[in-house]
Coordinates of C-alpha atoms and ligand atoms in Angstrom, one line a residue:
X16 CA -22.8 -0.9 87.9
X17 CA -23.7 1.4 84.5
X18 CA -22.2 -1.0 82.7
X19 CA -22.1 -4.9 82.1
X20 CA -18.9 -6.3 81.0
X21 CA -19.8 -8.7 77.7
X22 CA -17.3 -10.0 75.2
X23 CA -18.4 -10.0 72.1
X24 CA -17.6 -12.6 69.8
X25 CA -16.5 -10.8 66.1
X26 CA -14.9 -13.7 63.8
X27 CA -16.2 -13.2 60.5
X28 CA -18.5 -10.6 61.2
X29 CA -18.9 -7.1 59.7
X30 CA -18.5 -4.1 61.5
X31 CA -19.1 -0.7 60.7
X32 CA -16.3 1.4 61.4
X33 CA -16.9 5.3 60.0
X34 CA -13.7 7.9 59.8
X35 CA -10.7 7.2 57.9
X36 CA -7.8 8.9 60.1
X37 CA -5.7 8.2 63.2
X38 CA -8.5 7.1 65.6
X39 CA -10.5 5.4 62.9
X40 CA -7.3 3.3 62.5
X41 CA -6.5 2.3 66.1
X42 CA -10.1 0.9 66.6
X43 CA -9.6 -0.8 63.3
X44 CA -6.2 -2.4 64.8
X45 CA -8.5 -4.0 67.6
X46 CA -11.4 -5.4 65.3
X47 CA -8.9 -6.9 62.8
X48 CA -7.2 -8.3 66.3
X49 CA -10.8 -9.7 67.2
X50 CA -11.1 -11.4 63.7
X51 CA -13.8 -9.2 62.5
X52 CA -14.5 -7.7 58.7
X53 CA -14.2 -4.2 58.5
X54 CA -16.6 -1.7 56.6
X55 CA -14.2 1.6 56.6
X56 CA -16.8 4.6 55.3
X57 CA -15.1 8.1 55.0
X58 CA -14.8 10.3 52.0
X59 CA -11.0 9.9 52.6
X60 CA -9.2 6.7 54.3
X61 CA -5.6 6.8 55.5
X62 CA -3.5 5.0 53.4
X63 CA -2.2 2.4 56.3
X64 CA -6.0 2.1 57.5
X65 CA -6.7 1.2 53.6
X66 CA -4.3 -1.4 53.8
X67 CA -5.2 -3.1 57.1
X68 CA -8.7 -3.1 56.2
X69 CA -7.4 -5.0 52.7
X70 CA -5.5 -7.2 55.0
X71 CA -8.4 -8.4 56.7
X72 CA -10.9 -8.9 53.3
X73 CA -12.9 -6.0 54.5
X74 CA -14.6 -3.2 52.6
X75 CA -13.3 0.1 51.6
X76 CA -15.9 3.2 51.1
X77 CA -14.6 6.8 50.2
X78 CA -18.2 8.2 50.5
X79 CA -20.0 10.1 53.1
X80 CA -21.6 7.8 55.6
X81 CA -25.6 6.7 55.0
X82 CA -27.6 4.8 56.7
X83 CA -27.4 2.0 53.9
X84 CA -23.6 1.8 55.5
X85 CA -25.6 -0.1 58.4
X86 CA -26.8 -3.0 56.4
X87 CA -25.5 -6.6 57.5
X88 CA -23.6 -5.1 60.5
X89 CA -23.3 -6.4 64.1
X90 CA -21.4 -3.4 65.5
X91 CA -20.6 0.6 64.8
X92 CA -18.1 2.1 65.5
X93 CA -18.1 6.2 64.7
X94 CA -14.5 7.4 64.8
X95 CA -14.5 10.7 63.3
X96 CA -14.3 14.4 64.1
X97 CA -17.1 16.1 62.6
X98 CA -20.3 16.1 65.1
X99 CA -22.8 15.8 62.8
X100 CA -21.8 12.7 61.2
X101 CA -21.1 11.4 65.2
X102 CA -25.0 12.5 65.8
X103 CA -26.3 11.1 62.8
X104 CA -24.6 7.5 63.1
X105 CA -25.5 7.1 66.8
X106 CA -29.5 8.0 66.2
X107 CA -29.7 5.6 63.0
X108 CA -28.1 2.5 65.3
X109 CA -30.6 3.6 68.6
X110 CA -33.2 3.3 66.5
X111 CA -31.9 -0.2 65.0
X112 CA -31.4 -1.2 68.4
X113 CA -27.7 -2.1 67.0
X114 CA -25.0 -1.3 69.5
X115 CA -22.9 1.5 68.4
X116 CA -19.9 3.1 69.8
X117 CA -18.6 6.8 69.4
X118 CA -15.3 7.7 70.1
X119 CA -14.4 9.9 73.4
X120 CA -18.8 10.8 73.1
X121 CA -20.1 8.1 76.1
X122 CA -23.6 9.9 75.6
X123 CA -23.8 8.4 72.2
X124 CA -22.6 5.3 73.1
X125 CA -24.8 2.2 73.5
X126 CA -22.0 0.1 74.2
X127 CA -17.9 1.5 75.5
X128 CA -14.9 0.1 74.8
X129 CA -13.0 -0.9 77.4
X130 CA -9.0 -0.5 78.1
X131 CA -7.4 -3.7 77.5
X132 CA -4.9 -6.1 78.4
X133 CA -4.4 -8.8 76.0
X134 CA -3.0 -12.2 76.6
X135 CA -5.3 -14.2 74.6
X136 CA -7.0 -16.5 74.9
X137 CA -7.3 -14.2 78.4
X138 CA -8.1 -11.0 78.4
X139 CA -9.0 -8.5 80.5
X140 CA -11.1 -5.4 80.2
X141 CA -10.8 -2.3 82.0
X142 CA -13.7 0.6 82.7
X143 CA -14.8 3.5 84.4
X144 CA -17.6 4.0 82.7
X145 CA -16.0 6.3 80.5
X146 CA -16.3 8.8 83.6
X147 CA -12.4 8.3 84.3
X148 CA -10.8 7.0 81.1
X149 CA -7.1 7.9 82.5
X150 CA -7.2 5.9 85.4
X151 CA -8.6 2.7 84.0
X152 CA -6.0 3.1 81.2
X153 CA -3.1 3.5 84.7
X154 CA -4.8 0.5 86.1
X155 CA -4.3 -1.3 82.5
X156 CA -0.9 -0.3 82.9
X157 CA -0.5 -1.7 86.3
X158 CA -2.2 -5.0 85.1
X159 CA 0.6 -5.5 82.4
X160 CA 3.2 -5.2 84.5
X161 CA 1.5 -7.3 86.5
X162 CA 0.8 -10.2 84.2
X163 CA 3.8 -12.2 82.2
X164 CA 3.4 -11.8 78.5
X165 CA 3.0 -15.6 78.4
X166 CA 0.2 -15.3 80.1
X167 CA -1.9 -16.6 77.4
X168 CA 0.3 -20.0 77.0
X169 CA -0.9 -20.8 80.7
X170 CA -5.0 -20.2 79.5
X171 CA -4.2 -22.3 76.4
X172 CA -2.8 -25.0 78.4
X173 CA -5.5 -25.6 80.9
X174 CA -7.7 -25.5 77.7
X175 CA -5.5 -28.2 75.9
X176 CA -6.2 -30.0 79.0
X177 CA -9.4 -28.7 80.7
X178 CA -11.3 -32.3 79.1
X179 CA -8.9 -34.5 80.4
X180 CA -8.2 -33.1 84.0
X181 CA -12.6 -32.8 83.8
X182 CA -12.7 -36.5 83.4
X183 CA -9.7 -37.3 86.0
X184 CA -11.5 -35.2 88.7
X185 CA -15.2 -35.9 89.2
X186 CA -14.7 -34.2 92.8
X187 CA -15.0 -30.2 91.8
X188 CA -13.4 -29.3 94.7
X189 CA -10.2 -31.8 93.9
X190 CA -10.5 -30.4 90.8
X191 CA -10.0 -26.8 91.2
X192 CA -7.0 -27.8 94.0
X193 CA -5.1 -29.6 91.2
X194 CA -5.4 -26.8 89.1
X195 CA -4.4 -24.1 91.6
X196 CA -1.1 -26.1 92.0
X197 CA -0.6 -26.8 88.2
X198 CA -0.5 -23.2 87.1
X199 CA 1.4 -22.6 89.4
X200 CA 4.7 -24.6 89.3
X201 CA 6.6 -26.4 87.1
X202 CA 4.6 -26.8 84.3
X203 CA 3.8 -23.1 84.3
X204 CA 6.8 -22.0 84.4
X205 CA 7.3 -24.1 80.9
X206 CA 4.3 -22.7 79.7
X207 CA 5.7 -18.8 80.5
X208 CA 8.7 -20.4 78.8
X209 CA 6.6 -20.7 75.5
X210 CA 7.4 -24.7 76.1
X211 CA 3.8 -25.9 76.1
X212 CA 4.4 -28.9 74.9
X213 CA 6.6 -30.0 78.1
X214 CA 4.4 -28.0 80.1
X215 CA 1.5 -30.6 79.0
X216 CA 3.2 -33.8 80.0
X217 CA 4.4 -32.1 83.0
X218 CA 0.7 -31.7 83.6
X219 CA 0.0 -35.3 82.8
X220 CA 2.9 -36.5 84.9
X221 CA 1.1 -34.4 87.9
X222 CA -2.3 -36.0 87.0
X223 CA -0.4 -40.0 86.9
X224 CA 1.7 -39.3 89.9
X225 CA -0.3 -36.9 92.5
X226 CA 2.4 -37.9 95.1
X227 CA 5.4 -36.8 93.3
X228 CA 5.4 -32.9 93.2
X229 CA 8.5 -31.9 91.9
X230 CA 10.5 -29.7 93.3
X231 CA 12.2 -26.6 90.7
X232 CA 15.1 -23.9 91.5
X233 CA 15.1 -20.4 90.7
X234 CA 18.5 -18.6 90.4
X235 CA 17.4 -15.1 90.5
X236 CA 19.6 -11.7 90.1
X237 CA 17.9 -9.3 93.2
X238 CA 19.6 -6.4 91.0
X239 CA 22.1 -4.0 93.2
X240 CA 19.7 -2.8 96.0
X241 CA 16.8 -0.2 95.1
X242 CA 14.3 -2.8 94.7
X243 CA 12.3 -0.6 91.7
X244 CA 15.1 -2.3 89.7
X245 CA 14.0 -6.1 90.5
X246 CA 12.3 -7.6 86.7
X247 CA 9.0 -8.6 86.7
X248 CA 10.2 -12.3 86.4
X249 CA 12.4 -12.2 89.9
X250 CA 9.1 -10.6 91.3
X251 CA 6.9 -13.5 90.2
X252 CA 9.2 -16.1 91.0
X253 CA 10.0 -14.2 95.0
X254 CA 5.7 -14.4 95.7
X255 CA 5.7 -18.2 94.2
X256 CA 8.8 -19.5 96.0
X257 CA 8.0 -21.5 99.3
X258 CA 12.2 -21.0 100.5
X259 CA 14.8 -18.6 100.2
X260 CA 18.1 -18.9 100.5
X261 CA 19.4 -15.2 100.6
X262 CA 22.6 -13.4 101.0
X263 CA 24.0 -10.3 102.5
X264 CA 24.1 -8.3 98.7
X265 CA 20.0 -8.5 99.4
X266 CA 18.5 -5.6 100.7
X267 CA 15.7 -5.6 103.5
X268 CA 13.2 -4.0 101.2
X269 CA 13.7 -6.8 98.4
X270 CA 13.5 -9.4 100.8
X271 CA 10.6 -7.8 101.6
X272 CA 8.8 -8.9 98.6
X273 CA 9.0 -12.3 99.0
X274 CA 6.1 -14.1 99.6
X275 CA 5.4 -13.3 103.5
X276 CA 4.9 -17.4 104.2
X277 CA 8.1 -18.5 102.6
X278 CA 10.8 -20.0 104.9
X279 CA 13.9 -17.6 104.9
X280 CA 17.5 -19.1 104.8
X281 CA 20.6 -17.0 105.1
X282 CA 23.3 -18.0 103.7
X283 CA 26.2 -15.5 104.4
X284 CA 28.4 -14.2 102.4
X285 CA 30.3 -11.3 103.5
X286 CA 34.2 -11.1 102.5
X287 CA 35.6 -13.8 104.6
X288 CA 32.7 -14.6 106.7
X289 CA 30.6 -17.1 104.8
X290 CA 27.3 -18.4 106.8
X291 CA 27.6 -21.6 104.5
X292 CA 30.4 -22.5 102.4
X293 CA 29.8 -22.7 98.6
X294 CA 29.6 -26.4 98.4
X295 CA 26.6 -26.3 101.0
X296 CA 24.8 -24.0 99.1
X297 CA 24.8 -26.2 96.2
X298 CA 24.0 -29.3 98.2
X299 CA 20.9 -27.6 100.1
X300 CA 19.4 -26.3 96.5
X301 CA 19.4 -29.9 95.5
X302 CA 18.0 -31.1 98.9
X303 CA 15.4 -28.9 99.3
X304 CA 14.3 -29.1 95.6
X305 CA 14.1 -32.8 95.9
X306 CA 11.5 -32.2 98.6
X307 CA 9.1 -30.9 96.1
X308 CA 9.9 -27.4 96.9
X309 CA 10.2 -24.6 94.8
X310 CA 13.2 -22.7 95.9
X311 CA 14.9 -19.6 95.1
X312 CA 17.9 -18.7 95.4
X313 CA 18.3 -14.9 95.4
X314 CA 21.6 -13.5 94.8
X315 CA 22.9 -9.1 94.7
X316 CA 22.9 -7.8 91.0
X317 CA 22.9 -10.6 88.5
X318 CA 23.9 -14.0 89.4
X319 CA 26.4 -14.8 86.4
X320 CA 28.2 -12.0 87.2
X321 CA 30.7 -12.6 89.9
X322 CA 27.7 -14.5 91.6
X323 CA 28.7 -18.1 91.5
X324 CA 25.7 -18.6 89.7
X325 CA 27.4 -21.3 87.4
X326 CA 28.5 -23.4 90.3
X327 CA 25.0 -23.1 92.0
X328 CA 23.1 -24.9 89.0
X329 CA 25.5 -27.1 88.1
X330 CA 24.6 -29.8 90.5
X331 CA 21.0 -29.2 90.5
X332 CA 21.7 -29.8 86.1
X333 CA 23.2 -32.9 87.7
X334 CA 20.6 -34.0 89.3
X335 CA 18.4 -33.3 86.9
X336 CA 16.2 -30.6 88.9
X337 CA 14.3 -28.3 86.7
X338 CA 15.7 -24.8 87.1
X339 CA 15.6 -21.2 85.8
X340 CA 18.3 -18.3 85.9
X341 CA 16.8 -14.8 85.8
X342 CA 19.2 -12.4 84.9
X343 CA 19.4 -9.1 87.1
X344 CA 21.0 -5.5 87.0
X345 CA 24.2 -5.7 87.8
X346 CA 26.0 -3.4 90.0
X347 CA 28.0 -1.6 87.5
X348 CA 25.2 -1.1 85.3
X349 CA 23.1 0.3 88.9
X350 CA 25.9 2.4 90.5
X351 CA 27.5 3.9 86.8
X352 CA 23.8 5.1 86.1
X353 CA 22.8 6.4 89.5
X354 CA 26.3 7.7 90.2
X355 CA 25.8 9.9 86.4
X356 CA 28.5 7.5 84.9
X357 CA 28.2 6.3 81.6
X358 CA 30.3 3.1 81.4
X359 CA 31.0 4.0 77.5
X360 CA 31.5 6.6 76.1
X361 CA 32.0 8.1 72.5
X362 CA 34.4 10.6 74.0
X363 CA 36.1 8.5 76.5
X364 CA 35.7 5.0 76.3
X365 CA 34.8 2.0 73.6
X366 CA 34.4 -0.4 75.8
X367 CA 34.1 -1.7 79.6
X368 CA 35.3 -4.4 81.5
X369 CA 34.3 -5.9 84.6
X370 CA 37.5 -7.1 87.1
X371 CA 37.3 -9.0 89.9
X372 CA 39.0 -6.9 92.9
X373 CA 39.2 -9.9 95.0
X374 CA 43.2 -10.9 94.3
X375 CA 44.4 -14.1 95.7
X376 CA 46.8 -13.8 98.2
X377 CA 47.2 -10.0 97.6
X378 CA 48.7 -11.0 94.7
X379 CA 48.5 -9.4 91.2
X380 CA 47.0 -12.2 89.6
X381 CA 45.5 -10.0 86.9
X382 CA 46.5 -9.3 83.8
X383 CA 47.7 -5.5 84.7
X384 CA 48.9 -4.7 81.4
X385 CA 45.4 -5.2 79.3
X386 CA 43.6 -2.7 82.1
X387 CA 46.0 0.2 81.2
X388 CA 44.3 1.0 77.7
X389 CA 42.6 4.9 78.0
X390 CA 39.8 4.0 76.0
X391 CA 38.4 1.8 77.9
X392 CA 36.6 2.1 81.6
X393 CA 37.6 -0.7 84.3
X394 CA 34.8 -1.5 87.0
X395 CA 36.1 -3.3 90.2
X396 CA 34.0 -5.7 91.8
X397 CA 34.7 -6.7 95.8
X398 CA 37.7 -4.0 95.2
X399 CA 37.8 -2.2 98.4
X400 CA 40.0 -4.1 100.5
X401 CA 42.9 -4.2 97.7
X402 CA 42.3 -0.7 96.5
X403 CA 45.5 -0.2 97.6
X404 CA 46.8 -2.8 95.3
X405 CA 45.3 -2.0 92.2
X406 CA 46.3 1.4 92.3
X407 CA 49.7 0.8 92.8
X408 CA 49.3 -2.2 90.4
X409 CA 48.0 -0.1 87.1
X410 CA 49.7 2.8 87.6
X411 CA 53.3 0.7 88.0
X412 CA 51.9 -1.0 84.6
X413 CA 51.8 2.7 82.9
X414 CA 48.4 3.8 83.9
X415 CA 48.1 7.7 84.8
X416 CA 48.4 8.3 88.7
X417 CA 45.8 11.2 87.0
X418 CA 43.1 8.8 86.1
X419 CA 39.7 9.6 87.2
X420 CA 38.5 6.7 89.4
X421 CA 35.2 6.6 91.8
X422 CA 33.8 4.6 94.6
X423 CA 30.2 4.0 94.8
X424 CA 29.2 3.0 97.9
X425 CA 25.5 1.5 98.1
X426 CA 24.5 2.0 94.6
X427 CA 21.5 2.8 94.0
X428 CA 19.6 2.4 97.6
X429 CA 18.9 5.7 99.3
X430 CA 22.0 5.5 101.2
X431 CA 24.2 5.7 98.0
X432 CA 27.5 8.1 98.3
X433 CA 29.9 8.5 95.5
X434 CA 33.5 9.6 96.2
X435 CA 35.4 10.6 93.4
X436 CA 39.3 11.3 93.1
X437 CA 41.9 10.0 90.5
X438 CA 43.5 6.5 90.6
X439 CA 46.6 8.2 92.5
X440 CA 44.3 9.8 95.3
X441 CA 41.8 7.4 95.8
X442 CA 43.5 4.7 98.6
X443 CA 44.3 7.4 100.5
X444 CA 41.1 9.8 100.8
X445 CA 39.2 6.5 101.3
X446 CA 41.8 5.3 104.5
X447 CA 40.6 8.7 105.8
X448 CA 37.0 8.6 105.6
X449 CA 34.3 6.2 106.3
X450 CA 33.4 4.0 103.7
X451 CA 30.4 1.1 103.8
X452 CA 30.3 -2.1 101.8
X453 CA 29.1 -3.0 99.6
X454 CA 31.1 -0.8 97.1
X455 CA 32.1 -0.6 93.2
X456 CA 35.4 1.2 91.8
X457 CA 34.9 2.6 88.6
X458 CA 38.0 3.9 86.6
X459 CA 38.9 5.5 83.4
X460 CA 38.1 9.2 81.5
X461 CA 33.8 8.4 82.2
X462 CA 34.5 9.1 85.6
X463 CA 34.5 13.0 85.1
X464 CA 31.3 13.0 83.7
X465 CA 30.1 12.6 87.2
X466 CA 29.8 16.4 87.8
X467 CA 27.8 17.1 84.5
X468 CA 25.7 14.0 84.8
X469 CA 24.6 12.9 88.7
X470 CA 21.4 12.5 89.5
X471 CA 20.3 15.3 91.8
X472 CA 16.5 13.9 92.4
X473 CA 17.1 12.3 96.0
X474 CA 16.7 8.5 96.1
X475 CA 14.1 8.5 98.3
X476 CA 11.2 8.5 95.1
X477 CA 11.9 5.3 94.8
X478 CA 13.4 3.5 98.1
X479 CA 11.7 5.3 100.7
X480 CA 8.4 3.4 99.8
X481 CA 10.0 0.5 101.3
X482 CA 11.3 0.6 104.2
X483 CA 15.2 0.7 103.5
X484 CA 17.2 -1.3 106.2
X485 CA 20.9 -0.8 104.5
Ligands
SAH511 N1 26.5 -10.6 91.2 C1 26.7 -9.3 91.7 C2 28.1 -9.1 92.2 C3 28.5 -10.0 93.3 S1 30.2 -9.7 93.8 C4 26.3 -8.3 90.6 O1 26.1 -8.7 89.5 O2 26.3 -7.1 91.0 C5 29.9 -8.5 95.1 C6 30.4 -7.2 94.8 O3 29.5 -6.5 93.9 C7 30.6 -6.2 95.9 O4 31.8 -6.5 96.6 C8 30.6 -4.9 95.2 O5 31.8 -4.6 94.6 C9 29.6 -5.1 94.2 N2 28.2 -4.6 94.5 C10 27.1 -5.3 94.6 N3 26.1 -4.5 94.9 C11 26.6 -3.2 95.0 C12 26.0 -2.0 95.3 N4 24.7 -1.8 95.6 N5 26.8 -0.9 95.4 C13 28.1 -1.0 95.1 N6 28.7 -2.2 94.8 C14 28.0 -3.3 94.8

């Protein structure tokens, strides 16, 4: 190790910071983030470095740096172009002994900066030593995907509480097991929420009633298939989950993600061939959360969208069983922009609606005459079987046979196909070629953008990582 990782503890004290431009000002946006007061020594400052240094009640010198500069400071920081003055400020701290830093120089550097990730009261630094300052600034970007933003509400609980669960536990062991589960269920999830206040008595609660571990639901939108569309929530909530109840709209590779111990429960859901009926989805949530487990639910695209999603938490809200919804990417927002189909347009359409295709009874249950406007781009959901039928349907209610209208078949995974024809032609080119479910009907002027606009980058980038089973 060249290096030993220290944090260094700034509040209230002076730092030295020479240059007045655009580097100069992005070290200054850290100190003034670490609390300290800022010495700013150039013959010219920036004006927004001026001001930030002001901000802080720091010290604002358009002269050319001196040694006197050095007086009363804990820290340098040389941030300018001009090698000479770099040269000058490192030898006068070496022989000081006071730890100076020189921008993008690691020879003059007694101390480096790292790259950071910043949920205080956590934070992490990141370096190579200044050997490789790219990748540790591509691992820093890995890390903040990899961390909630919240982050720092879950250190400032378990310091709100560290005392109290100290003097509960005088077992270490017992100690380190409560908090393992703690920041890592319910009253995390409150703390993410920015709820810390819940999130301490659910703490307390945990700490009065060791038996009762509660059990929580997470409604979570899978997206439409290629699993680089997943949010970072429904990724965090997949590797904490201990069940799964799944559904046919989830692809292999997603489920993939879950956390490999966590029990798997299909559910069904297929047109007309439903594992479990809707009602028994509901009821097993409620069941298995009443367990004490932490279950998700994982449904295709976003769950409020033709997902149920409404029906599924309104018994758990019954039975008062804490619960989250994480919105996904629904399949018309997938397949329009993997299929090069903007679902509005300035050109061609002013707004979009999204139609159930499932008809009762084959009937035309939908308000035909609202779908017929030009400026406006329908998307069918669960459309293929009545394709027929909504053809026939909008064009007898005055829309143009000419329409331009596309099925997407498989948005967005690797296997994705998009067939375009016009409203008129569609029914029958699809009765003559073979078509796979799950697939979205997009109609209106957007559609023959398609040619201009598709993606001709194969899928395989971002699927083929995983391996894709649909
Ligand atoms: N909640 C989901 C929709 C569930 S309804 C969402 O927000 O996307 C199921 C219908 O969604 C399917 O019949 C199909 O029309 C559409 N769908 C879902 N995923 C799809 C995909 N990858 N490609 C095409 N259509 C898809």
């Amino acid at each position: 190790m060249d290096y030993l990782p220290l944090f260094f503890d700034l509040r209230g004290k002076t730092v030295l910071l020479v240059g007045g431009g655009v580097v100069a000002l992005r070290k200054a946006r850290l100190l003034q983030k670490a609390g300290a007061k800022i010495r700013a020594v150039a013959p010219e400052i920036a004006v927004d470095l001026a001001e930030l240094v002001k901000e802080g009640a720091g010290e604002i010198i358009r002269e050319n740096y001196s040694s006197v500069h050095l007086n009363d400071v804990v820290l340098v920081i040389s941030a300018t172009d001009d090698a000479q003055v770099n040269n000058q400020v490192a030898e006068d701290c070496h022989s000081r002994r006071l730890p100076v830093n020189v921008v993008d120089n690691p020879e003059l550097c007694s101390v480096i900066m790292p790259a950071i990730v910043d949920r205080s009261p956590l934070v992490i630094g990141i370096s190579s030593g200044g050997e490789a300052p790219v990748l540790a600034r591509m691992v820093r970007a890995k890390l903040e995907s990899l961390i909630p933003a919240a982050y720092g509400g879950l250190a400032q609980l378990a310091s709100r509480l560290r005392d109290r669960v100290k003097r509960h536990f005088t077992d270490g062991d017992a100690r380190r097991r409560f908090w393992e589960s703690a920041l890592s269920g319910p009253a995390a999830e409150l703390a993410l929420a920015g709820d810390l206040r819940a999130a301490e008595a659910e703490v307390v609660r945990q700490l009065d009633h060791p038996q009762g571990k509660r059990g929580e639901v997470y409604l979570v939108g899978a997206g439409p298939g290629d699993p680089d569309l997943l949010t970072f929530k429904a990724l965090r909530l997949m590797q904490q989950a201990e069940v799964v109840l799944y559904d046919r709209l989830v692809s292999e590779p997603i489920l993939d993600l879950v956390r490999r111990d966590a029990e798997r429960i299909y559910v069904g859901k297929k047109r007309a061939d439903h594992a479990l009926e809707q009602t028994k989805i509901n009821q097993l949530l409620v069941d298995l959360a009443l367990q004490g487990k932490r279950v998700l639910r994982l449904k295709g695209g976003d769950p409020f969208i033709f997902g149920r999603g409404g029906e599924e938490i309104e018994l758990l809200a019954q039975n008062q069983i804490p619960f989250q919804v994480v919105p996904g990417i629904t399949a018309a927002s997938g397949c329009a922009c993997y299929a090069g189909i903007p679902l509005t347009h300035r050109d061609y359409a002013q707004s979009v609606r999204f139609v159930t295709g499932h008809l009762k009874d084959d009937s035309c249950n939908l308000s035909w005459n609202e779908l017929i406007g030009d400026d406006q781009t329908l998307v069918f959901y669960m459309g293929l079987a009545s394709l027929g039928e909504i053809s026939r349907q909008l064009i007898s209610h005055g829309k143009s046979p000419s329409t331009p209208a596309a099925l997407v078949e498989q948005g967005t995974t690797r296997r994705q196909r998009v067939h375009v024809q016009t409203l008129e032609s569609l029914p029958d080119y699809i009765a003559h070629n073979d078509v796979h479910a799950p697939t979205l009907l997009i109609v209106g002027g957007v559609v023959s953008l398609h040619d201009k606009l598709k993606w001709y980058e194969p899928r395989e980038t971002a699927a083929a990582r995983f391996k894709v089973g649909w």
